[in-house]
Short mmCIF file of C-alpha atoms in Angstrom, two decimals:
data_model
loop_
_atom_site.label_atom_id
_atom_site.label_comp_id
_atom_site.label_asym_id
_atom_site.label_seq_id
_atom_site.Cartn_x
_atom_site.Cartn_y
_atom_site.Cartn_z
CA MET A 6 15.28 -53.18 -13.36
CA LEU A 7 14.61 -51.52 -16.69
CA PHE A 8 11.54 -49.90 -15.17
CA GLY A 9 13.59 -48.53 -12.31
CA ARG A 10 16.21 -47.06 -14.75
CA ILE A 11 13.44 -45.45 -16.81
CA MET A 12 11.92 -43.93 -13.72
CA TYR A 13 15.34 -42.63 -12.52
CA GLY A 14 15.76 -41.09 -15.92
CA VAL A 15 12.31 -39.53 -15.90
CA ILE A 16 12.88 -38.06 -12.42
CA ILE A 17 16.28 -36.59 -13.25
CA THR A 18 14.94 -35.23 -16.52
CA SER A 19 11.94 -33.81 -14.69
CA PHE A 20 14.14 -32.01 -12.23
CA ILE A 21 16.32 -30.63 -15.02
CA ILE A 22 13.17 -29.33 -16.65
CA ILE A 23 11.97 -27.97 -13.39
CA PHE A 24 15.27 -26.24 -12.76
CA VAL A 25 15.15 -24.59 -16.26
CA LEU A 26 11.55 -23.61 -15.82
CA PHE A 27 12.28 -22.17 -12.43
CA THR A 28 15.08 -20.13 -13.94
CA LEU A 29 12.79 -18.82 -16.60
CA ILE A 30 9.98 -18.21 -14.19
CA GLU A 31 12.36 -16.55 -11.71
CA SER A 32 13.54 -14.09 -14.39
CA ASP A 33 9.92 -13.43 -15.26
CA ALA A 34 9.13 -13.05 -11.55
CA ARG A 35 11.96 -10.70 -11.13
CA ASP A 36 10.58 -8.41 -13.89
CA LYS A 37 7.08 -8.62 -12.39
CA ILE A 38 8.47 -7.73 -8.93
CA ARG A 39 10.25 -4.74 -10.52
CA SER A 40 6.90 -3.79 -12.07
CA GLU A 41 5.04 -4.34 -8.74
CA LEU A 42 7.63 -2.31 -6.90
CA VAL A 43 7.15 0.58 -9.31
CA ASN A 44 3.31 0.05 -9.05
CA ASP A 45 3.50 0.18 -5.27
CA GLN A 46 5.75 3.15 -5.41
CA GLU A 47 3.30 4.92 -7.76
CA ILE A 48 0.51 4.40 -5.24
CA HIS A 49 2.84 5.61 -2.43
CA GLY A 50 4.09 8.55 -4.41
CA GLU A 51 0.58 9.63 -5.48
CA THR A 52 -0.55 9.44 -1.86
CA MET A 53 2.50 11.42 -0.67
CA THR A 54 2.14 14.13 -3.28
CA LYS A 55 -1.64 14.48 -2.75
CA HIS A 56 -1.11 14.58 1.05
CA ASN A 57 1.62 17.29 0.73
CA ALA A 58 -0.47 19.30 -1.71
CA HIS A 59 -3.39 19.17 0.81
CA LEU A 60 -1.12 20.31 3.70
CA ILE A 61 0.43 23.17 1.70
CA SER A 62 -3.04 24.31 0.64
CA ASN A 63 -4.22 24.20 4.26
CA GLU A 64 -1.29 26.29 5.44
CA PHE A 65 -2.14 29.02 2.98
CA VAL A 66 -5.78 28.83 4.06
CA ILE A 67 -4.61 29.42 7.66
CA ILE A 68 -2.43 32.39 6.57
CA LEU A 69 -5.32 33.90 4.66
CA GLU A 70 -7.70 33.42 7.70
CA LYS A 71 -5.21 35.30 9.93
CA GLN A 72 -4.77 38.03 7.33
CA LYS A 73 -8.58 38.30 7.09
CA GLU A 74 -8.84 38.81 10.96
CA LEU A 75 -6.09 41.46 10.78
CA ALA A 76 -7.80 43.20 7.81
CA LEU A 77 -11.09 43.52 9.80
CA HIS A 78 -9.24 45.04 12.79
CA VAL A 79 -7.59 47.57 10.37
CA ALA A 80 -10.96 48.41 8.83
CA HIS A 81 -12.51 48.95 12.28
CA SER A 82 -9.63 51.24 13.32
CA GLN A 83 -10.88 53.72 10.82
CA HIS A 84 -13.73 54.53 13.22
CA ASP A 85 -12.17 53.54 16.55
CA LEU A 86 -8.93 55.48 17.08
CA SER A 87 -8.30 53.62 20.35
CA LEU A 88 -7.39 50.47 18.43
CA ASP A 89 -3.64 49.82 18.26
CA ILE A 90 -3.04 48.30 14.80
CA SER A 91 0.63 47.61 15.60
CA GLU A 92 -0.43 45.16 18.43
CA PHE A 93 -2.85 43.39 16.09
CA ALA A 94 -0.07 43.10 13.45
CA LEU A 95 2.26 41.58 16.05
CA ASP A 96 -0.42 39.14 17.20
CA ALA A 97 -1.07 38.16 13.65
CA TYR A 98 2.66 37.58 12.96
CA ASP A 99 3.04 35.49 16.03
CA ASN A 100 -0.11 33.36 15.27
CA ILE A 101 1.12 32.58 11.78
CA ASP A 102 4.80 32.15 12.61
CA SER A 103 4.02 29.79 15.44
CA ARG A 104 2.39 27.35 12.89
CA MET A 105 4.81 27.92 9.95
CA ASP A 106 7.99 29.82 9.25
CA ILE A 107 7.29 33.22 7.64
CA PHE A 108 9.65 36.14 6.76
CA SER A 109 7.64 39.22 7.48
CA LEU A 110 4.17 40.73 7.77
CA SER A 111 3.22 44.10 6.47
CA ILE A 112 0.24 46.49 6.40
CA LEU A 113 0.05 48.69 3.24
CA ASP A 114 -2.23 51.59 2.39
CA LYS A 115 -4.30 51.84 -0.72
CA ASP A 116 -1.31 53.29 -2.59
CA ASN A 117 0.72 50.20 -1.82
CA ILE A 118 3.04 51.97 0.56
CA ILE A 119 4.21 49.97 3.55
CA LYS A 120 2.89 51.57 6.80
CA ILE A 121 3.59 48.83 9.47
CA ARG A 122 6.11 46.02 9.12
CA VAL A 123 6.77 43.08 11.52
CA LYS A 124 9.88 40.91 11.08
CA ASN A 125 11.28 38.30 13.56
CA GLY A 126 8.35 39.05 15.88
CA THR A 127 9.10 42.76 16.34
CA LEU A 128 8.09 45.91 14.66
CA THR A 129 10.76 47.22 12.25
CA GLU A 130 11.22 50.51 10.29
CA GLU A 131 13.00 48.59 7.50
CA PHE A 132 11.21 49.33 4.17
CA VAL A 133 8.47 51.35 5.98
CA GLY A 134 7.36 54.03 3.54
CA GLN A 135 8.48 51.85 0.58
CA ASP A 136 6.22 52.06 -2.48
CA THR A 137 5.60 48.50 -3.76
CA SER A 138 3.37 49.45 -6.71
CA GLU A 139 5.83 48.22 -9.28
CA VAL A 140 6.11 44.73 -7.78
CA LYS A 141 4.58 42.16 -10.27
CA PHE A 142 2.28 40.47 -7.82
CA VAL A 143 1.13 43.78 -6.40
CA LYS A 144 0.04 44.82 -9.92
CA GLU A 145 -1.88 41.58 -10.26
CA PHE A 146 -3.52 42.15 -6.87
CA ASN A 147 -4.56 45.60 -7.83
CA GLU A 148 -6.32 44.27 -10.88
CA LYS A 149 -8.18 41.46 -9.02
CA GLN A 150 -8.58 43.06 -5.58
CA LYS A 151 -9.03 39.57 -3.96
CA PRO A 152 -6.78 37.33 -1.86
CA LEU A 153 -3.73 36.33 -3.82
CA ILE A 154 -0.83 33.82 -3.46
CA SER A 155 2.01 35.06 -5.59
CA ASP A 156 4.50 33.35 -7.88
CA VAL A 157 8.15 33.48 -6.76
CA PHE A 158 9.63 36.97 -6.96
CA LEU A 159 12.65 38.94 -5.83
CA GLY A 160 11.77 40.69 -2.60
CA LEU A 161 12.88 44.14 -1.44
CA ASP A 162 15.99 42.52 -0.03
CA GLY A 163 16.82 41.02 -3.41
CA LYS A 164 16.08 37.34 -2.36
CA PRO A 165 13.51 35.00 -3.79
CA ARG A 166 10.21 35.27 -1.89
CA ILE A 167 6.51 34.31 -2.18
CA ALA A 168 3.67 36.37 -0.76
CA SER A 169 0.13 36.04 0.52
CA LYS A 170 -1.71 39.26 -0.06
CA TYR A 171 -5.11 40.07 1.46
CA PRO A 172 -7.32 43.15 0.68
CA ILE A 173 -8.62 45.61 3.31
CA PHE A 174 -12.09 47.03 2.49
CA ASP A 175 -13.97 49.72 4.35
CA GLU A 176 -17.65 49.64 5.13
CA TYR A 177 -18.46 50.79 1.62
CA ASP A 178 -16.39 47.94 0.08
CA GLU A 179 -13.75 50.44 -1.00
CA LEU A 180 -10.15 49.13 -1.01
CA ILE A 181 -8.23 51.07 1.65
CA GLY A 182 -5.11 48.84 1.90
CA SER A 183 -3.82 45.30 2.09
CA ILE A 184 -1.99 42.78 4.30
CA HIS A 185 1.26 41.25 2.97
CA VAL A 186 2.74 38.01 4.40
CA ILE A 187 6.12 37.49 2.86
CA ILE A 188 7.50 33.95 2.93
CA ASN A 189 11.05 32.58 2.47
CA PRO A 190 10.24 29.54 0.30
CA THR A 191 13.43 27.63 1.27
CA SER A 192 12.66 27.56 5.01
CA PHE A 193 8.86 27.46 4.60
CA PHE A 194 8.82 24.18 2.55
CA GLN A 195 11.79 22.54 4.27
CA HIS A 196 9.64 20.59 6.73
CA TYR A 197 7.93 18.68 3.91
CA ASP A 198 11.22 16.85 3.32
CA ASP A 199 11.37 16.02 7.02
CA LEU A 200 7.76 14.94 7.10
CA TYR A 201 8.55 11.83 4.93
CA ASP A 202 12.25 11.70 5.73
CA LEU A 203 13.05 12.54 2.10
CA PRO A 204 16.38 13.47 0.56
CA PRO A 205 16.25 17.16 -0.56
CA ASP A 206 16.42 16.31 -4.23
CA VAL A 207 13.20 14.29 -4.25
CA LEU A 208 10.57 17.05 -3.63
CA THR A 209 10.43 20.10 -5.86
CA ILE A 210 7.76 22.81 -6.06
CA VAL A 211 7.11 25.20 -8.93
CA ASP A 212 4.69 28.09 -9.36
CA LYS A 213 2.11 28.83 -12.03
CA ASN A 214 4.85 30.25 -14.28
CA GLN A 215 6.98 27.02 -13.94
CA GLN A 216 9.53 28.83 -11.76
CA PHE A 217 11.15 26.84 -9.00
CA VAL A 218 9.79 27.66 -5.54
CA LYS A 219 11.58 24.75 -3.79
CA HIS A 220 14.63 23.05 -5.15
CA SER A 221 17.61 21.16 -3.67
CA ILE A 222 19.87 23.74 -5.36
CA PRO A 223 18.86 27.05 -3.71
CA GLU A 224 20.32 29.10 -6.61
CA LEU A 225 17.62 27.73 -8.91
CA ILE A 226 14.70 29.13 -6.90
CA GLY A 227 12.94 31.67 -9.10
CA GLU A 228 14.38 30.11 -12.33
CA ASN A 229 12.11 28.75 -14.97
CA MET A 230 12.35 24.90 -15.14
CA PHE A 231 12.06 24.91 -18.93
CA ASP A 232 14.89 27.41 -19.52
CA GLU A 233 17.45 25.72 -21.75
CA LYS A 234 20.38 26.78 -19.52
CA ILE A 235 18.63 25.32 -16.48
CA GLN A 236 17.78 22.07 -18.16
CA SER A 237 21.32 21.78 -19.30
CA GLN A 238 22.54 22.42 -15.77
CA LEU A 239 20.26 19.74 -14.41
CA ASN A 240 21.28 17.29 -17.12
CA ILE A 241 17.62 16.75 -18.21
CA GLU A 242 17.47 14.86 -21.49
CA LYS A 243 15.17 16.15 -24.24
CA LEU A 244 11.65 15.13 -23.29
CA ASP A 245 9.41 13.38 -25.77
CA SER A 246 6.11 14.88 -26.83
CA GLU A 247 4.15 12.51 -24.60
CA THR A 248 5.99 13.55 -21.52
CA ASN A 249 5.77 17.20 -22.47
CA GLU A 250 1.99 16.71 -22.88
CA LEU A 251 1.81 15.19 -19.39
CA ILE A 252 3.71 18.09 -17.89
CA ARG A 253 1.44 20.57 -19.62
CA LYS A 254 -1.60 18.78 -18.18
CA SER A 255 -0.23 19.09 -14.65
CA PHE A 256 0.17 22.82 -15.08
CA SER A 257 -3.41 22.80 -16.36
CA GLY A 258 -4.67 21.23 -13.14
CA ASP A 259 -4.27 17.51 -13.68
CA ASP A 260 -2.15 15.14 -11.52
CA VAL A 261 0.16 12.95 -13.66
CA SER A 262 2.97 10.42 -13.22
CA PHE A 263 5.70 9.25 -15.64
CA ILE A 264 9.26 8.00 -15.87
CA PHE A 265 11.89 10.15 -17.49
CA GLU A 266 15.58 10.91 -17.54
CA PHE A 267 16.48 13.54 -14.95
CA ASP A 268 19.83 14.47 -13.55
CA GLY A 269 21.39 11.52 -15.45
CA ASN A 270 19.05 8.94 -13.84
CA ARG A 271 15.69 7.35 -14.69
CA LYS A 272 13.19 8.68 -12.15
CA LEU A 273 9.58 7.86 -11.29
CA THR A 274 8.05 11.30 -11.31
CA PHE A 275 4.73 12.55 -9.88
CA MET A 276 3.32 16.07 -10.52
CA GLN A 277 0.36 17.20 -8.33
CA PRO A 278 -1.26 20.62 -8.63
CA ILE A 279 -1.92 22.62 -5.39
CA PHE A 280 -5.25 24.40 -5.36
CA LEU A 281 -6.47 27.20 -3.16
CA ASN A 282 -10.05 28.34 -3.57
CA ASP A 283 -10.32 26.37 -6.83
CA GLU A 284 -7.33 28.16 -8.18
CA GLN A 285 -3.94 26.42 -8.92
CA ILE A 286 -1.15 28.17 -7.02
CA PHE A 287 1.70 25.76 -7.17
CA THR A 288 2.63 22.26 -8.46
CA ILE A 289 4.52 19.61 -6.54
CA ILE A 290 7.07 17.38 -8.33
CA LEU A 291 8.11 14.16 -6.62
CA SER A 292 11.02 12.39 -8.35
CA ILE A 293 12.19 9.04 -7.09
CA PRO A 294 15.27 7.27 -8.70
CA LEU A 295 14.27 3.80 -9.92
CA GLU A 296 17.64 2.42 -8.75
CA LYS A 297 16.73 3.31 -5.15
CA ILE A 298 13.45 1.38 -5.61
CA TYR A 299 15.19 -1.72 -7.06
CA SER A 300 18.52 -1.84 -5.05
CA LYS A 301 17.56 -3.47 -1.76
CA PRO A 302 14.94 -5.90 -3.20
CA GLN A 303 17.49 -7.22 -5.79
CA ALA A 304 20.02 -8.03 -3.12
CA ILE A 305 17.43 -9.87 -1.04
CA LEU A 306 15.99 -11.65 -4.03
CA PHE A 307 19.44 -12.94 -4.94
CA SER A 308 19.85 -14.41 -1.50
CA ALA A 309 16.46 -15.96 -1.56
CA GLU A 310 17.03 -17.45 -5.05
CA TYR A 311 20.32 -18.94 -3.88
CA VAL A 312 18.47 -20.68 -1.04
CA VAL A 313 15.72 -21.91 -3.35
CA TYR A 314 18.19 -23.37 -5.78
CA ILE A 315 19.84 -25.32 -2.95
CA LEU A 316 16.47 -26.53 -1.62
CA ILE A 317 15.38 -27.62 -5.14
CA GLY A 318 18.51 -29.73 -5.27
CA VAL A 319 18.01 -31.08 -1.82
CA THR A 320 14.34 -31.84 -2.58
CA GLY A 321 15.43 -33.69 -5.74
CA LEU A 322 17.93 -35.79 -3.76
CA ILE A 323 15.23 -36.59 -1.19
CA ILE A 324 12.85 -37.66 -3.81
CA LEU A 325 15.46 -39.86 -5.53
CA ILE A 326 16.38 -41.54 -2.27
CA SER A 327 12.71 -42.00 -1.51
CA PHE A 328 11.97 -43.40 -4.89
CA HIS A 329 14.89 -45.81 -4.58
CA PHE A 330 13.45 -47.02 -1.26
CA ILE A 331 9.96 -47.35 -2.61
CA GLN A 332 11.13 -49.10 -5.70
CA LYS A 333 12.78 -51.81 -3.65
CA GLN A 334 9.60 -52.29 -1.68
CA PHE A 335 7.54 -52.28 -4.96
CA LEU A 336 9.65 -55.13 -6.43
CA LYS A 337 9.15 -57.25 -3.29
CA ARG A 338 5.38 -56.89 -3.18
CA GLU A 339 2.83 -58.83 -5.14
CA GLU A 340 0.31 -57.44 -7.52
CA LEU A 341 -2.44 -56.99 -4.86
CA GLN A 342 -0.18 -54.69 -2.84
CA LYS A 343 0.31 -52.04 -5.65
CA PHE A 344 -2.45 -49.77 -4.35
CA SER A 345 -0.98 -49.71 -0.90
CA ILE A 346 2.44 -48.71 -2.24
CA ILE A 347 0.97 -45.84 -4.32
CA GLY A 348 -0.71 -44.55 -1.18
CA GLU A 349 2.62 -44.74 0.72
CA LEU A 350 4.32 -42.95 -2.15
CA SER A 351 1.80 -40.16 -2.10
CA ALA A 352 2.18 -39.75 1.66
CA ARG A 353 5.92 -39.84 1.45
CA ILE A 354 6.12 -37.21 -1.28
CA ALA A 355 3.78 -35.03 0.58
CA HIS A 356 5.92 -35.36 3.67
CA ASP A 357 9.04 -34.72 1.57
CA ILE A 358 7.53 -31.48 0.23
CA ARG A 359 6.69 -30.39 3.74
CA ASN A 360 10.25 -30.53 5.01
CA PRO A 361 11.73 -28.25 2.21
CA LEU A 362 8.73 -25.99 2.65
CA ASN A 363 9.64 -25.58 6.31
CA ASN A 364 13.23 -24.81 5.35
CA ILE A 365 12.05 -22.26 2.80
CA LYS A 366 9.78 -20.66 5.47
CA LEU A 367 12.61 -20.55 7.95
CA SER A 368 14.97 -19.03 5.48
CA ALA A 369 12.44 -16.44 4.37
CA ASP A 370 11.70 -15.52 8.00
CA LEU A 371 15.40 -15.14 8.62
CA VAL A 372 15.86 -12.87 5.70
CA SER A 373 12.80 -10.95 6.66
CA ARG A 374 13.99 -10.41 10.29
CA LYS A 375 17.40 -9.16 9.07
CA ASN A 376 15.83 -6.65 6.81
CA SER A 377 13.63 -3.85 8.11
CA ASP A 378 12.64 -2.26 4.86
CA GLU A 379 8.85 -1.78 5.06
CA LYS A 380 8.68 -1.77 1.17
CA LEU A 381 9.64 -5.45 1.15
CA LYS A 382 7.11 -6.47 3.81
CA PRO A 383 4.34 -7.31 1.32
CA TYR A 384 6.68 -9.55 -0.64
CA PHE A 385 7.69 -11.60 2.42
CA GLU A 386 4.01 -11.85 3.21
CA THR A 387 3.39 -13.16 -0.27
CA ILE A 388 6.09 -15.87 0.23
CA ASP A 389 4.60 -16.86 3.57
CA LYS A 390 1.10 -16.90 2.10
CA ASN A 391 2.14 -19.19 -0.79
CA ILE A 392 4.01 -21.53 1.60
CA SER A 393 0.87 -21.77 3.72
CA ARG A 394 -1.12 -22.54 0.53
CA ILE A 395 1.15 -25.44 -0.46
CA SER A 396 1.18 -26.80 3.09
CA HIS A 397 -2.65 -26.63 3.02
CA GLN A 398 -2.80 -28.60 -0.26
CA VAL A 399 -0.43 -31.31 1.10
CA LYS A 400 -2.71 -31.48 4.12
CA ASP A 401 -5.70 -31.84 1.88
CA VAL A 402 -4.09 -34.89 0.20
CA LEU A 403 -3.03 -36.54 3.41
CA ASP A 404 -6.46 -36.00 5.07
CA PHE A 405 -8.28 -37.39 2.05
CA LEU A 406 -5.98 -40.49 1.90
CA ARG A 407 -6.01 -41.07 5.61
CA LYS A 408 -8.94 -43.16 6.82
CA SER A 409 -8.80 -42.82 10.57
CA PRO A 410 -11.55 -43.98 12.97
CA ILE A 411 -13.68 -41.29 14.52
CA LYS A 412 -12.78 -40.56 18.16
CA LYS A 413 -15.64 -38.55 19.66
CA GLU A 414 -15.33 -36.33 22.66
CA GLN A 415 -17.31 -33.47 24.23
CA VAL A 416 -16.31 -30.25 22.36
CA ASN A 417 -17.42 -26.67 22.74
CA ILE A 418 -18.07 -25.70 19.04
CA LYS A 419 -17.35 -21.93 19.59
CA VAL A 420 -14.13 -22.59 21.47
CA MET A 421 -13.01 -25.02 18.80
CA ILE A 422 -13.76 -22.48 15.94
CA ASP A 423 -11.91 -19.73 17.86
CA ASN A 424 -8.90 -22.06 18.12
CA VAL A 425 -9.10 -22.78 14.42
CA ILE A 426 -9.07 -19.07 13.56
CA ASP A 427 -6.13 -18.52 15.96
CA SER A 428 -4.13 -21.12 14.17
CA ILE A 429 -4.67 -19.57 10.72
CA GLN A 430 -2.76 -16.61 9.33
CA VAL A 431 -5.61 -14.30 8.57
CA PRO A 432 -4.57 -11.45 6.20
CA ALA A 433 -4.85 -7.94 7.52
CA ASN A 434 -7.40 -7.05 4.88
CA ILE A 435 -9.89 -9.63 6.19
CA SER A 436 -11.88 -9.55 9.44
CA ILE A 437 -13.60 -12.57 10.94
CA ASP A 438 -16.58 -12.31 13.32
CA VAL A 439 -17.83 -15.27 15.34
CA SER A 440 -21.24 -15.21 17.06
CA ASP A 441 -21.33 -15.51 20.88
CA CYS A 442 -23.77 -18.54 20.80
CA SER A 443 -22.27 -21.93 21.33
CA PHE A 444 -23.13 -25.61 22.11
CA ASN A 445 -21.36 -28.80 23.04
CA ALA A 446 -21.24 -31.73 20.59
CA ASN A 447 -19.78 -35.23 20.56
CA VAL A 448 -17.37 -35.04 17.62
CA ASP A 449 -13.85 -36.01 16.65
CA LYS A 450 -12.08 -32.75 17.57
CA ILE A 451 -9.17 -33.14 15.18
CA MET A 452 -11.36 -33.98 12.20
CA MET A 453 -13.81 -31.18 12.92
CA GLU A 454 -11.02 -28.68 13.33
CA SER A 455 -9.71 -29.75 9.89
CA ALA A 456 -13.12 -29.26 8.33
CA PHE A 457 -13.57 -25.76 9.69
CA SER A 458 -10.06 -24.83 8.85
CA ASN A 459 -10.62 -25.89 5.24
CA LEU A 460 -13.83 -23.82 5.05
CA ILE A 461 -12.32 -20.63 6.54
CA LEU A 462 -9.21 -20.91 4.38
CA ASN A 463 -11.41 -21.43 1.37
CA SER A 464 -13.22 -18.10 2.25
CA ILE A 465 -9.95 -16.28 2.67
CA GLN A 466 -8.78 -17.48 -0.70
CA ILE A 467 -12.01 -16.34 -2.39
CA ILE A 468 -11.76 -12.83 -0.88
CA GLY A 469 -8.09 -12.58 -1.97
CA ASP A 470 -6.32 -9.25 -1.61
CA LYS A 471 -9.58 -7.22 -1.41
CA ASN A 472 -10.97 -5.95 1.92
CA GLY A 473 -13.43 -8.52 3.08
CA LYS A 474 -15.27 -10.12 6.04
CA ILE A 475 -16.04 -13.64 7.14
CA THR A 476 -19.01 -14.19 9.52
CA VAL A 477 -19.38 -17.43 11.47
CA SER A 478 -22.87 -17.83 13.02
CA ILE A 479 -23.61 -20.63 15.52
CA LYS A 480 -27.29 -21.48 16.19
CA GLU A 481 -28.93 -24.09 18.48
CA LYS A 482 -32.20 -25.45 17.31
CA ASP A 483 -34.71 -28.02 18.66
CA SER A 484 -33.50 -31.10 16.74
CA GLN A 485 -30.14 -30.00 15.36
CA HIS A 486 -27.33 -27.45 15.66
CA SER A 487 -26.20 -25.24 12.69
CA ILE A 488 -23.06 -23.37 11.84
CA THR A 489 -22.93 -20.98 8.90
CA ILE A 490 -19.75 -19.43 7.35
CA GLU A 491 -20.50 -16.45 5.12
CA ASP A 492 -17.93 -14.43 3.27
CA SER A 493 -17.93 -11.24 1.24
CA GLY A 494 -16.05 -12.75 -1.68
CA GLU A 495 -17.23 -12.76 -5.39
CA GLY A 496 -19.27 -15.86 -4.99
CA ILE A 497 -19.29 -19.20 -6.80
CA ASP A 498 -20.27 -19.60 -10.40
CA SER A 499 -23.89 -20.99 -10.42
CA LYS A 500 -22.82 -23.55 -13.19
CA ILE A 501 -20.40 -25.25 -10.87
CA ILE A 502 -21.90 -24.77 -7.39
CA ASP A 503 -23.30 -28.29 -7.39
CA LYS A 504 -19.89 -29.80 -8.11
CA ILE A 505 -17.67 -28.14 -5.53
CA PHE A 506 -17.95 -31.02 -3.09
CA ASP A 507 -16.88 -33.64 -5.75
CA PRO A 508 -13.30 -35.09 -5.25
CA LEU A 509 -10.62 -33.57 -7.47
CA PHE A 510 -12.92 -30.77 -8.66
CA SER A 511 -11.32 -27.33 -8.36
CA THR A 512 -11.57 -23.94 -10.06
CA LYS A 513 -8.14 -22.87 -8.92
CA MET A 514 -4.97 -23.77 -10.74
CA GLU A 515 -3.24 -24.30 -7.44
CA GLY A 516 -6.04 -26.31 -5.79
CA THR A 517 -6.15 -30.06 -5.18
CA GLY A 518 -9.89 -30.43 -5.37
CA LEU A 519 -9.89 -32.42 -2.17
CA GLY A 520 -10.50 -29.83 0.54
CA LEU A 521 -14.21 -29.42 0.34
CA ALA A 522 -14.63 -33.18 -0.53
CA SER A 523 -12.76 -33.95 2.73
CA VAL A 524 -14.95 -31.46 4.61
CA LYS A 525 -18.17 -33.14 3.23
CA ALA A 526 -16.84 -36.64 4.23
CA ILE A 527 -15.99 -35.46 7.79
CA ILE A 528 -19.41 -33.80 8.36
CA GLU A 529 -21.40 -36.79 7.00
CA ALA A 530 -19.33 -39.20 8.93
CA HIS A 531 -20.64 -37.30 12.06
CA GLY A 532 -24.28 -37.69 10.79
CA GLY A 533 -24.43 -34.09 9.72
CA THR A 534 -25.00 -32.25 6.41
CA ILE A 535 -23.30 -29.40 4.55
CA TYR A 536 -24.66 -27.28 1.69
CA VAL A 537 -23.78 -23.99 0.09
CA LYS A 538 -25.72 -21.10 -1.42
CA ASN A 539 -24.65 -17.88 -3.23
CA ASN A 540 -25.04 -14.15 -2.82
CA PRO A 541 -23.33 -14.09 -0.45
CA THR A 542 -21.40 -17.38 -0.42
CA THR A 543 -22.67 -19.26 2.65
CA PHE A 544 -21.63 -22.71 3.75
CA THR A 545 -24.22 -24.20 6.26
CA ILE A 546 -23.32 -27.23 8.43
CA THR A 547 -25.92 -29.07 10.47
CA LEU A 548 -25.07 -31.51 13.24
CA PRO A 549 -27.44 -33.75 15.23
CA LYS A 550 -28.13 -32.37 18.67
CA ILE A 551 -27.32 -35.73 20.23
CA LEU A 552 -24.64 -37.85 18.62
CA ASP A 553 -24.02 -41.47 19.43
#
């Protein structure tokens, strides 16, 4: 009786310790999940900004190509008076405007006077004859005499514009004019919000002079982002020297990411330069509030934690009841029956673990189905993967303890292996190839399926989260059959490769050390052999061609 009371005390104390440890681990896990969410968002944000930068650069490449075509027509018209430049200008406008929203297209002479202007798809006399020599980007163009994407400027209509300017040269490479494509930045960049279904305050674009080209507040377009009045209006807190240095790096051609206070909120911010012909023309700024990243996962985690706490309590109660039953049986048995009771205890605990695991899996699946947030999908997959791992460990223990007689039957090995693979949740990052060759063998189907399941799961665990491949080769030889399972994982340490089939030997903290030992026992019970080699890791199983 004293022993029973001590054990009850130990179990209760153990569960109190487990409960406290779980609370501490849960708090740490929450912090890690927050960190992982930010890390995942960093990857997604970097991909998004780079993709947008590439698209914007390509759009300006298209504009310049169309301007180049028009410039060639204008140059040829100097010798062929039959060419109608107005028609070419209309065609060029339509070609560009059909792909992206532009404001106007103009042909200017060498003195920067507008000769032809197209707006809204038709020729217009508005601003024709206007001298644009004093416009800042026109002056810059006159100095360089090469294709130019301007900073934001006030157009002739007094509104913020950006321009793409292309030179027209005659046959002697003398500048005789230029092509202007004037762009309304607000409408031009609007579809980049729609592309990723972004709120308007997430994506901002600035030019080389740090002037807003796209902003959720239209009145700020053309304003310098570092102007004190603008920063005060946006409620940007004073940036530290490190953040300022990162921002300067972005305007110098580097892509950077950081977290800072903006508009009263902490935001994960990405800055990606946009290049055209190896010259930086704009910078994309993507700012994502951290609260938006955390909000949904926190609510779901709270629900999941509530379920887990209940399941821990239920599991503890089950184990106490189970122990009470086993203790009664233990007291009734003689000394020679102790080992049998220990085996029963192990099996019962394993089964008791399986039931709460099934409940956890069902609860997690229910929460997953009720939430469609794609950002949380990896975390539900992680829960499912870990539940499968624990179930696999329980199965290892039960298979090793269970000594069942071999029941042989005719089995097609390839069909059996295909069925095993179908029963396993293979991660998306791993592919499995099975050769077309096959043979029939007299084996215990259940035992052999367990052995191959253990080997394939072992390969999946070794590959982990990296992209990888598992190759299963089936060969028929004169005296024996062979099956090899090769994976692209990191391999096995040469110092321990001779020990991996030993019972209770494992290199993984979460392993039981019984999986490969069980595989070896099953194969040898069928008169076969199993061995492993490295580089790449390859398990080879041989089975007699004719089994008794």
